[in-house]
PDB file of C-alpha atoms in Angstrom:
ATOM      1  CA  ARG J  79      14.339 -25.602-152.510  1.00  0.00           C
ATOM      2  CA  LYS J  80      11.485 -24.334-150.698  1.00  0.00           C
ATOM      3  CA  GLU J  81      10.900 -20.287-150.554  1.00  0.00           C
ATOM      4  CA  VAL J  82      11.348 -20.144-146.702  1.00  0.00           C
ATOM      5  CA  GLU J  83      12.911 -23.215-144.734  1.00  0.00           C
ATOM      6  CA  GLN J  84      13.557 -23.695-140.957  1.00  0.00           C
ATOM      7  CA  ASP J  85      14.987 -26.897-139.259  1.00  0.00           C
ATOM      8  CA  PRO J  86      11.793 -28.158-138.000  1.00  0.00           C
ATOM      9  CA  GLY J  87      13.347 -28.666-134.492  1.00  0.00           C
ATOM     10  CA  PRO J  88      12.673 -29.886-131.866  1.00  0.00           C
ATOM     11  CA  PHE J  89      15.394 -27.715-130.019  1.00  0.00           C
ATOM     12  CA  ASN J  90      15.794 -29.306-126.366  1.00  0.00           C
ATOM     13  CA  VAL J  91      17.603 -26.436-123.945  1.00  0.00           C
ATOM     14  CA  PRO J  92      17.939 -26.176-120.249  1.00  0.00           C
ATOM     15  CA  GLU J  93      16.516 -23.107-118.798  1.00  0.00           C
ATOM     16  CA  GLY J  94      19.283 -20.332-118.861  1.00  0.00           C
ATOM     17  CA  ALA J  95      20.713 -21.730-121.995  1.00  0.00           C
ATOM     18  CA  THR J  96      21.158 -19.389-124.803  1.00  0.00           C
ATOM     19  CA  VAL J  97      19.120 -21.320-128.266  1.00  0.00           C
ATOM     20  CA  ALA J  98      19.983 -19.604-131.754  1.00  0.00           C
ATOM     21  CA  PHE J  99      17.348 -20.549-134.507  1.00  0.00           C
ATOM     22  CA  ASN J 100      18.310 -19.609-138.665  1.00  0.00           C
ATOM     23  CA  CYS J 101      16.122 -19.626-141.451  1.00  0.00           C
ATOM     24  CA  THR J 102      17.047 -19.353-145.101  1.00  0.00           C
ATOM     25  CA  TYR J 103      15.301 -17.803-147.846  1.00  0.00           C
ATOM     26  CA  SER J 104      15.571 -18.463-151.904  1.00  0.00           C
ATOM     27  CA  ASN J 105      15.025 -14.901-153.485  1.00  0.00           C
ATOM     28  CA  SER J 106      17.837 -12.552-153.234  1.00  0.00           C
ATOM     29  CA  ALA J 107      15.410  -9.719-153.915  1.00  0.00           C
ATOM     30  CA  SER J 108      13.664 -10.005-150.757  1.00  0.00           C
ATOM     31  CA  GLN J 109      13.076  -7.345-148.508  1.00  0.00           C
ATOM     32  CA  SER J 110      11.336  -7.314-145.303  1.00  0.00           C
ATOM     33  CA  PHE J 111      12.089 -10.173-142.147  1.00  0.00           C
ATOM     34  CA  PHE J 112      10.399 -11.125-139.159  1.00  0.00           C
ATOM     35  CA  TRP J 113       9.831 -13.564-136.360  1.00  0.00           C
ATOM     36  CA  TYR J 114       6.623 -14.666-134.972  1.00  0.00           C
ATOM     37  CA  ARG J 115       6.122 -16.985-131.323  1.00  0.00           C
ATOM     38  CA  GLN J 116       2.780 -18.825-131.959  1.00  0.00           C
ATOM     39  CA  ASP J 117       1.679 -21.004-128.914  1.00  0.00           C
ATOM     40  CA  CYS J 118       0.206 -24.598-129.515  1.00  0.00           C
ATOM     41  CA  ARG J 119      -3.232 -23.779-130.671  1.00  0.00           C
ATOM     42  CA  LYS J 120      -3.048 -20.098-130.600  1.00  0.00           C
ATOM     43  CA  GLU J 121      -2.421 -17.448-133.384  1.00  0.00           C
ATOM     44  CA  PRO J 122       0.913 -15.985-134.248  1.00  0.00           C
ATOM     45  CA  LYS J 123       2.430 -12.814-132.337  1.00  0.00           C
ATOM     46  CA  LEU J 124       4.972 -10.582-134.022  1.00  0.00           C
ATOM     47  CA  LEU J 125       8.018 -11.082-132.140  1.00  0.00           C
ATOM     48  CA  MET J 126      10.350  -8.845-133.775  1.00  0.00           C
ATOM     49  CA  SER J 127      10.936  -7.194-137.514  1.00  0.00           C
ATOM     50  CA  VAL J 128      14.542  -8.375-138.350  1.00  0.00           C
ATOM     51  CA  TYR J 129      16.614  -5.319-139.782  1.00  0.00           C
ATOM     52  CA  SER J 130      19.846  -5.354-142.073  1.00  0.00           C
ATOM     53  CA  SER J 131      21.468  -3.879-138.724  1.00  0.00           C
ATOM     54  CA  GLY J 132      20.423  -6.749-136.520  1.00  0.00           C
ATOM     55  CA  ASN J 133      18.220  -5.337-133.352  1.00  0.00           C
ATOM     56  CA  GLU J 134      17.666  -6.765-130.242  1.00  0.00           C
ATOM     57  CA  ASP J 135      15.421  -6.758-127.334  1.00  0.00           C
ATOM     58  CA  GLY J 136      15.388  -7.781-124.272  1.00  0.00           C
ATOM     59  CA  ARG J 137      16.367 -11.354-124.122  1.00  0.00           C
ATOM     60  CA  PHE J 138      16.195 -11.706-128.113  1.00  0.00           C
ATOM     61  CA  THR J 139      18.762 -10.977-131.070  1.00  0.00           C
ATOM     62  CA  ALA J 140      17.769 -10.879-134.860  1.00  0.00           C
ATOM     63  CA  GLN J 141      20.734 -10.763-137.471  1.00  0.00           C
ATOM     64  CA  LEU J 142      20.124 -10.653-141.199  1.00  0.00           C
ATOM     65  CA  ASN J 143      22.600 -11.982-143.383  1.00  0.00           C
ATOM     66  CA  ARG J 144      21.990 -11.010-147.004  1.00  0.00           C
ATOM     67  CA  ALA J 145      25.327 -12.332-148.561  1.00  0.00           C
ATOM     68  CA  SER J 146      24.149 -16.192-146.979  1.00  0.00           C
ATOM     69  CA  GLN J 147      20.283 -15.564-147.110  1.00  0.00           C
ATOM     70  CA  TYR J 148      19.364 -16.057-144.073  1.00  0.00           C
ATOM     71  CA  ILE J 149      18.344 -14.513-141.082  1.00  0.00           C
ATOM     72  CA  SER J 150      18.888 -15.705-137.527  1.00  0.00           C
ATOM     73  CA  LEU J 151      17.030 -15.530-133.930  1.00  0.00           C
ATOM     74  CA  LEU J 152      19.436 -15.634-130.426  1.00  0.00           C
ATOM     75  CA  ILE J 153      17.409 -16.294-127.468  1.00  0.00           C
ATOM     76  CA  ARG J 154      19.472 -15.720-123.855  1.00  0.00           C
ATOM     77  CA  ASP J 155      18.630 -17.069-120.495  1.00  0.00           C
ATOM     78  CA  SER J 156      16.182 -19.499-121.773  1.00  0.00           C
ATOM     79  CA  LYS J 157      12.600 -19.323-119.655  1.00  0.00           C
ATOM     80  CA  LEU J 158      10.223 -21.977-119.574  1.00  0.00           C
ATOM     81  CA  SER J 159       7.708 -19.168-121.035  1.00  0.00           C
ATOM     82  CA  ASP J 160       9.997 -19.322-124.519  1.00  0.00           C
ATOM     83  CA  SER J 161       8.616 -22.462-125.166  1.00  0.00           C
ATOM     84  CA  ALA J 162       6.951 -22.417-128.374  1.00  0.00           C
ATOM     85  CA  THR J 163       6.801 -22.393-132.099  1.00  0.00           C
ATOM     86  CA  TYR J 164       9.022 -19.930-133.385  1.00  0.00           C
ATOM     87  CA  LEU J 165       8.052 -18.461-137.593  1.00  0.00           C
ATOM     88  CA  CYS J 166       9.975 -17.020-139.719  1.00  0.00           C
ATOM     89  CA  VAL J 167       8.989 -14.986-142.752  1.00  0.00           C
ATOM     90  CA  VAL J 168      10.028 -13.201-145.275  1.00  0.00           C
ATOM     91  CA  SER J 169       8.210 -10.838-147.749  1.00  0.00           C
ATOM     92  CA  PRO J 170       9.917 -11.549-150.985  1.00  0.00           C
ATOM     93  CA  ALA J 171       9.707  -7.863-152.893  1.00  0.00           C
ATOM     94  CA  SER J 172       8.401  -4.443-152.938  1.00  0.00           C
ATOM     95  CA  GLY J 173       5.095  -3.626-153.773  1.00  0.00           C
ATOM     96  CA  THR J 174       3.928  -7.168-152.655  1.00  0.00           C
ATOM     97  CA  TYR J 175       0.952  -8.500-150.587  1.00  0.00           C
ATOM     98  CA  LYS J 176       3.427 -11.967-150.445  1.00  0.00           C
ATOM     99  CA  TYR J 177       4.309 -12.872-147.084  1.00  0.00           C
ATOM    100  CA  ILE J 178       6.106 -16.255-147.293  1.00  0.00           C
ATOM    101  CA  PHE J 179       6.018 -18.537-144.170  1.00  0.00           C
ATOM    102  CA  GLY J 180       8.377 -21.273-142.985  1.00  0.00           C
ATOM    103  CA  THR J 181       6.971 -23.778-141.166  1.00  0.00           C
ATOM    104  CA  GLY J 182       9.200 -22.852-137.731  1.00  0.00           C
ATOM    105  CA  THR J 183      11.307 -24.401-135.040  1.00  0.00           C
ATOM    106  CA  ARG J 184      10.186 -25.624-132.199  1.00  0.00           C
ATOM    107  CA  LEU J 185      12.058 -24.565-128.801  1.00  0.00           C
ATOM    108  CA  LYS J 186      11.256 -26.831-125.590  1.00  0.00           C
ATOM    109  CA  VAL J 187      12.457 -25.286-122.530  1.00  0.00           C
ATOM    110  CA  LEU J 188      13.121 -28.148-119.614  1.00  0.00           C
ATOM    111  CA  ALA J 189      13.105 -27.044-115.942  1.00  0.00           C
TER     112      ALA J 189
ATOM    113  CA  ASP F   1      -7.312  -1.593-127.332  1.00  0.00           C
ATOM    114  CA  GLY F   2      -7.026  -2.055-130.500  1.00  0.00           C
ATOM    115  CA  GLY F   3      -6.715  -5.022-132.467  1.00  0.00           C
ATOM    116  CA  ILE F   4      -8.582  -8.217-134.820  1.00  0.00           C
ATOM    117  CA  THR F   5     -11.308 -10.080-133.729  1.00  0.00           C
ATOM    118  CA  GLN F   6     -12.099 -12.973-135.157  1.00  0.00           C
ATOM    119  CA  SER F   7     -15.640 -15.367-134.882  1.00  0.00           C
ATOM    120  CA  PRO F   8     -16.077 -17.628-133.891  1.00  0.00           C
ATOM    121  CA  LYS F   9     -13.765 -19.296-132.088  1.00  0.00           C
ATOM    122  CA  TYR F  10     -15.290 -22.752-132.940  1.00  0.00           C
ATOM    123  CA  LEU F  11     -17.159 -23.554-135.933  1.00  0.00           C
ATOM    124  CA  PHE F  12     -19.028 -26.950-137.181  1.00  0.00           C
ATOM    125  CA  ARG F  13     -19.936 -27.488-140.919  1.00  0.00           C
ATOM    126  CA  LYS F  14     -22.318 -29.545-142.250  1.00  0.00           C
ATOM    127  CA  GLU F  15     -22.253 -31.520-145.814  1.00  0.00           C
ATOM    128  CA  GLY F  16     -22.965 -29.388-148.123  1.00  0.00           C
ATOM    129  CA  GLN F  17     -23.340 -26.040-145.976  1.00  0.00           C
ATOM    130  CA  ASN F  18     -21.648 -22.602-146.448  1.00  0.00           C
ATOM    131  CA  VAL F  19     -20.774 -21.604-143.527  1.00  0.00           C
ATOM    132  CA  THR F  20     -19.023 -17.485-143.052  1.00  0.00           C
ATOM    133  CA  LEU F  21     -16.110 -16.664-140.193  1.00  0.00           C
ATOM    134  CA  SER F  22     -16.259 -13.164-139.443  1.00  0.00           C
ATOM    135  CA  CYS F  23     -12.829 -10.948-139.290  1.00  0.00           C
ATOM    136  CA  GLU F  24     -12.956  -7.306-137.908  1.00  0.00           C
ATOM    137  CA  GLN F  25     -10.337  -5.025-136.942  1.00  0.00           C
ATOM    138  CA  ASN F  26     -10.362  -1.016-135.411  1.00  0.00           C
ATOM    139  CA  LEU F  27      -6.554  -0.711-136.314  1.00  0.00           C
ATOM    140  CA  ASN F  28      -7.033   1.275-139.138  1.00  0.00           C
ATOM    141  CA  HIS F  29      -5.038  -1.159-141.137  1.00  0.00           C
ATOM    142  CA  ASP F  30      -5.503  -0.972-145.057  1.00  0.00           C
ATOM    143  CA  ALA F  31      -4.848  -4.743-145.858  1.00  0.00           C
ATOM    144  CA  MET F  32      -6.185  -7.645-144.412  1.00  0.00           C
ATOM    145  CA  TYR F  33      -5.094 -11.245-145.301  1.00  0.00           C
ATOM    146  CA  TRP F  34      -7.090 -14.796-144.654  1.00  0.00           C
ATOM    147  CA  TYR F  35      -4.609 -17.795-144.103  1.00  0.00           C
ATOM    148  CA  ARG F  36      -4.970 -21.373-143.549  1.00  0.00           C
ATOM    149  CA  GLN F  37      -2.643 -23.291-141.285  1.00  0.00           C
ATOM    150  CA  ASP F  38      -3.384 -27.570-141.012  1.00  0.00           C
ATOM    151  CA  PRO F  39      -1.533 -29.545-138.646  1.00  0.00           C
ATOM    152  CA  GLY F  40       1.908 -29.567-138.575  1.00  0.00           C
ATOM    153  CA  GLN F  41       2.082 -27.266-141.512  1.00  0.00           C
ATOM    154  CA  GLY F  42       2.487 -23.420-142.776  1.00  0.00           C
ATOM    155  CA  LEU F  43       0.011 -21.305-143.218  1.00  0.00           C
ATOM    156  CA  ARG F  44      -1.221 -20.605-146.616  1.00  0.00           C
ATOM    157  CA  LEU F  45      -2.519 -17.311-147.846  1.00  0.00           C
ATOM    158  CA  ILE F  46      -6.063 -18.024-149.367  1.00  0.00           C
ATOM    159  CA  TYR F  47      -7.700 -14.381-150.158  1.00  0.00           C
ATOM    160  CA  TYR F  48      -5.987 -10.813-149.337  1.00  0.00           C
ATOM    161  CA  SER F  49      -7.145  -7.625-149.246  1.00  0.00           C
ATOM    162  CA  GLN F  50      -5.594  -4.147-150.062  1.00  0.00           C
ATOM    163  CA  ILE F  51      -7.990  -1.751-149.956  1.00  0.00           C
ATOM    164  CA  VAL F  52     -12.092  -1.827-149.459  1.00  0.00           C
ATOM    165  CA  ASN F  53     -13.815  -3.195-152.653  1.00  0.00           C
ATOM    166  CA  ASP F  54     -10.749  -4.712-154.032  1.00  0.00           C
ATOM    167  CA  PHE F  55      -9.297  -8.329-153.232  1.00  0.00           C
ATOM    168  CA  GLN F  56      -6.816 -10.899-155.045  1.00  0.00           C
ATOM    169  CA  LYS F  57      -7.062 -14.409-154.680  1.00  0.00           C
ATOM    170  CA  GLY F  58      -3.904 -16.130-153.107  1.00  0.00           C
ATOM    171  CA  ASP F  59      -2.407 -19.674-152.704  1.00  0.00           C
ATOM    172  CA  ILE F  60      -5.722 -21.600-152.075  1.00  0.00           C
ATOM    173  CA  ALA F  61      -8.476 -19.584-152.890  1.00  0.00           C
ATOM    174  CA  GLU F  62     -10.866 -22.727-154.723  1.00  0.00           C
ATOM    175  CA  GLY F  63     -13.581 -22.951-152.299  1.00  0.00           C
ATOM    176  CA  TYR F  64     -13.366 -19.613-150.826  1.00  0.00           C
ATOM    177  CA  SER F  65     -14.924 -16.342-151.220  1.00  0.00           C
ATOM    178  CA  VAL F  66     -14.488 -12.874-149.539  1.00  0.00           C
ATOM    179  CA  SER F  67     -16.111  -9.009-149.622  1.00  0.00           C
ATOM    180  CA  ARG F  68     -13.959  -6.193-148.511  1.00  0.00           C
ATOM    181  CA  GLU F  69     -17.568  -3.916-148.105  1.00  0.00           C
ATOM    182  CA  LYS F  70     -15.950  -1.811-145.071  1.00  0.00           C
ATOM    183  CA  LYS F  71     -12.423  -0.906-144.501  1.00  0.00           C
ATOM    184  CA  GLU F  72     -12.438  -2.869-141.281  1.00  0.00           C
ATOM    185  CA  SER F  73     -14.581  -6.073-142.189  1.00  0.00           C
ATOM    186  CA  PHE F  74     -13.343  -8.836-144.139  1.00  0.00           C
ATOM    187  CA  PRO F  75     -15.377 -11.919-143.594  1.00  0.00           C
ATOM    188  CA  LEU F  76     -14.390 -15.054-145.397  1.00  0.00           C
ATOM    189  CA  THR F  77     -17.101 -17.857-146.197  1.00  0.00           C
ATOM    190  CA  VAL F  78     -15.982 -21.526-147.055  1.00  0.00           C
ATOM    191  CA  THR F  79     -18.547 -23.301-149.318  1.00  0.00           C
ATOM    192  CA  SER F  80     -20.154 -26.114-149.845  1.00  0.00           C
ATOM    193  CA  ALA F  81     -17.254 -26.522-153.199  1.00  0.00           C
ATOM    194  CA  GLN F  82     -14.305 -26.935-150.193  1.00  0.00           C
ATOM    195  CA  LYS F  83     -14.110 -30.540-149.582  1.00  0.00           C
ATOM    196  CA  ASN F  84     -11.305 -30.484-147.065  1.00  0.00           C
ATOM    197  CA  PRO F  85     -12.573 -27.137-144.755  1.00  0.00           C
ATOM    198  CA  THR F  86     -10.708 -28.659-141.494  1.00  0.00           C
ATOM    199  CA  ALA F  87      -8.194 -26.640-140.305  1.00  0.00           C
ATOM    200  CA  PHE F  88      -7.434 -23.035-138.426  1.00  0.00           C
ATOM    201  CA  TYR F  89      -7.980 -20.028-140.200  1.00  0.00           C
ATOM    202  CA  LEU F  90      -6.437 -17.095-139.315  1.00  0.00           C
ATOM    203  CA  CYS F  91      -7.269 -13.412-140.313  1.00  0.00           C
ATOM    204  CA  ALA F  92      -4.570 -10.872-140.319  1.00  0.00           C
ATOM    205  CA  SER F  93      -4.117  -7.442-141.201  1.00  0.00           C
ATOM    206  CA  SER F  94      -0.679  -5.121-142.027  1.00  0.00           C
ATOM    207  CA  ILE F  95      -0.853  -1.006-142.201  1.00  0.00           C
ATOM    208  CA  SER F  96      -0.457  -1.421-146.090  1.00  0.00           C
ATOM    209  CA  GLY F  97      -0.112  -4.106-148.501  1.00  0.00           C
ATOM    210  CA  THR F  98       3.427  -3.533-149.614  1.00  0.00           C
ATOM    211  CA  GLY F  99       4.974  -6.401-147.295  1.00  0.00           C
ATOM    212  CA  TYR F 100       7.322  -3.472-145.358  1.00  0.00           C
ATOM    213  CA  GLN F 101       5.419  -3.542-142.048  1.00  0.00           C
ATOM    214  CA  PRO F 102       4.580  -6.577-140.431  1.00  0.00           C
ATOM    215  CA  GLN F 103       1.071  -8.257-140.214  1.00  0.00           C
ATOM    216  CA  HIS F 104      -0.867  -8.566-136.675  1.00  0.00           C
ATOM    217  CA  PHE F 105      -3.440 -11.903-136.278  1.00  0.00           C
ATOM    218  CA  GLY F 106      -6.604 -12.430-134.975  1.00  0.00           C
ATOM    219  CA  ASP F 107      -6.537 -15.479-132.911  1.00  0.00           C
ATOM    220  CA  GLY F 108      -8.362 -17.673-135.069  1.00  0.00           C
ATOM    221  CA  THR F 109     -11.297 -20.220-135.920  1.00  0.00           C
ATOM    222  CA  ARG F 110     -11.380 -23.299-135.764  1.00  0.00           C
ATOM    223  CA  LEU F 111     -13.429 -24.886-138.420  1.00  0.00           C
ATOM    224  CA  SER F 112     -14.600 -28.612-138.288  1.00  0.00           C
ATOM    225  CA  ILE F 113     -16.854 -30.878-140.078  1.00  0.00           C
ATOM    226  CA  LEU F 114     -19.515 -32.788-138.373  1.00  0.00           C
TER     227      LEU F 114
END
């Protein structure tokens, strides 16, 4: 089993739709969780950190479910500009250098 | 503006040649990292450094070398021992190396073989 798993997609959704991605992780001791956005041939950019209580930033909501070992990203009112690959990143344990990257979920928002 | 600067954006390597990729940050971050990304794949860690004059191998360090003589700089050398160097190379930094804070990335260097 991979340490961090994501559905590669693509998720094709119409503008204005709500779409959700999940990311599962295998290490129950994982401490920190992040969502990044990566556009084609560009660097990953931090979208949001994921906290135990869940957090929201505009149209984006992230949730953490420790019992089932997954994090989720919800995008409401999708825009064409949301088209990108969304990377899930997990830091397995405290005091570690290691960030584990998922291979990403590709989103295409269609006009 | 604070950020991470990678140069060059594009680099071509001849057979048997060593090449060096530059990474400079002015975020005052302690930790710096080098990743490699191949098409359709996730990021793989090459080297990381938590403090000046100290660095550790990541998952795919063979054929690469680094130095960390200054807090701001973490250059990566791709040696001739790396037989398949064509990839997108990303440098990142974080406030510390504890894993609690997110990483921030430079805009990458694309390396190809001539």
